[in-house]
């Protein structure tokens, strides 16, 4: 079948390779904008095993596939052609590649003479999401693929890490991603082995973690998840892009991030973050409600410390309409006795209502955290992130992941903002959170290359969701 400009193709049920039951369900032209460029997609109804077989077959036949914006291809003639099925440039070696559905297919973009859009696209960014069949990922993946996080000129490849248990669910996620017709989404790769799935990733969003079961000791949870993050740190070290940015969400996220960092010596320690942006957003919401202002009039909110109930939401340095928050909200008792515990325990309060932990708002906060690193921080403002403490300007013990005020030039890097005011109220609470993280680190010493692991965790501290 010839390619004809903007014609819509329909090749329903055409059998491509009968013994493998591979079918073109359709091939169609999709028009974006004013039909400036045309993407022809071939959907293949096939089980994973069949796809793998076809991929092997096409690799043997030397079929190439690339969907990177930098390698836009001419349309492939359908009539009499070999099935256009091949693994994309997933960052994996040919032997390791597995890709999902339509994203296994040459996603051949045809630039028409008047089309400039894809020419303005940036080089593709490869993003790993673990726990990709989980609740947070179910919100996040669609934000990533739509362009709202990395930008509307930023093509993206998604590498999804799951387990054998979640394999079918992940394929379901992949099908939903297909059906969204996101032009910027160039690849979806699904796998269960971090060494395969982490290859060449530019961002690693580590969400998957084992939840605490009833009766499980906190030290056991730390150990169980710590092992996951030690393995993933090793995989990042082995195969990720050397400047990969790592955002750990799975709890206990600060210590998990430290474990991943310590197992990935090839990657700069500065590139590891633990998500405390949800806590910052929760704090901003409470301050805005109390002050009766829109949320975006609240700025300069820091979460100090651990993503746990010892976290310290800082009202002292916060600003509302550019003024100190304490000048706008003069009820100091409310700030200390209501605002602070409300933010610290917001996760648990939500679980009591919802019956599960925050997923949509966590996904939004992950998007916010990434945007804060890829766009310049507004002058005078900052954002919170759990970052590596060595050399920090606040005297926090070295070698922890501790939430602090950061700002970025938008290049993926950041600096810790110095010189915030720390009064005795803040100091005392910051120390408590630091002590908790020191105890968690000691407990996980066996996973970070230190001797003498010893668990003596403060009893009164929990994850936000454990109330
Ligand atoms: N930092 C923060 O602000 C927040 C952190 N969180 C944390 O994020 C994490 C994910 O939450 P959510 O998406 O709601 O959880 P879900 O239970 O919906 O999904 C978590 C995923 O983690 C994976 N998982 C479960 N057990 C293990 C294991 N033993 N080893 C490896 N992976 C495992 C599962 O993937 P699979 O089936 O593929 O194995 C599952 O799909 C949790 O740890 C939660 O506490 C939540 C909210 C806020
Ligand atoms: O404890 C949890 O799983 C949920 C959590 O981190 C939060 O809501 O902040």
PDB file of C-alpha atoms and ligand atoms in Angstrom, residues 251 278-279 282 307 347-348 351 357-358 463-466, ligand 2:
ATOM      1  CA  UNK A 251       9.168   4.976  51.499  1.00  0.00           C
ATOM      2  CA  UNK A 278       4.282  16.719  48.496  1.00  0.00           C
ATOM      3  CA  UNK A 279       4.939  17.921  52.050  1.00  0.00           C
ATOM      4  CA  UNK A 282       0.606  20.408  51.737  1.00  0.00           C
ATOM      5  CA  UNK A 307       9.708  12.500  54.929  1.00  0.00           C
ATOM      6  CA  UNK A 347      -0.596  11.515  54.774  1.00  0.00           C
ATOM      7  CA  UNK A 348      -2.161   9.512  57.598  1.00  0.00           C
ATOM      8  CA  UNK A 351      -5.371   7.354  54.390  1.00  0.00           C
ATOM      9  CA  UNK A 357      -2.239   6.680  50.524  1.00  0.00           C
ATOM     10  CA  UNK A 358      -2.023   9.839  48.431  1.00  0.00           C
ATOM     11  CA  UNK A 463       5.877   7.651  57.902  1.00  0.00           C
ATOM     12  CA  UNK A 464       3.236  10.273  57.219  1.00  0.00           C
ATOM     13  CA  UNK A 465       0.869   7.490  56.191  1.00  0.00           C
ATOM     14  CA  UNK A 466       1.319   5.361  59.291  1.00  0.00           C
TER      15      UNK A 466
HETATM   16  O1  LIG B   2       3.143   6.757  54.176  1.00  0.00           O
HETATM   17  C1  LIG B   2       2.724   6.705  52.988  1.00  0.00           C
HETATM   18  O2  LIG B   2       2.754   5.713  52.278  1.00  0.00           O
HETATM   19  C2  LIG B   2       2.134   7.945  52.395  1.00  0.00           C
HETATM   20  C3  LIG B   2       3.041   9.100  52.435  1.00  0.00           C
HETATM   21  O3  LIG B   2       4.247   9.011  52.464  1.00  0.00           O
HETATM   22  C4  LIG B   2       2.417  10.410  52.402  1.00  0.00           C
HETATM   23  O4  LIG B   2       1.200  10.511  52.195  1.00  0.00           O
HETATM   24  O5  LIG B   2       3.129  11.395  52.613  1.00  0.00           O
END
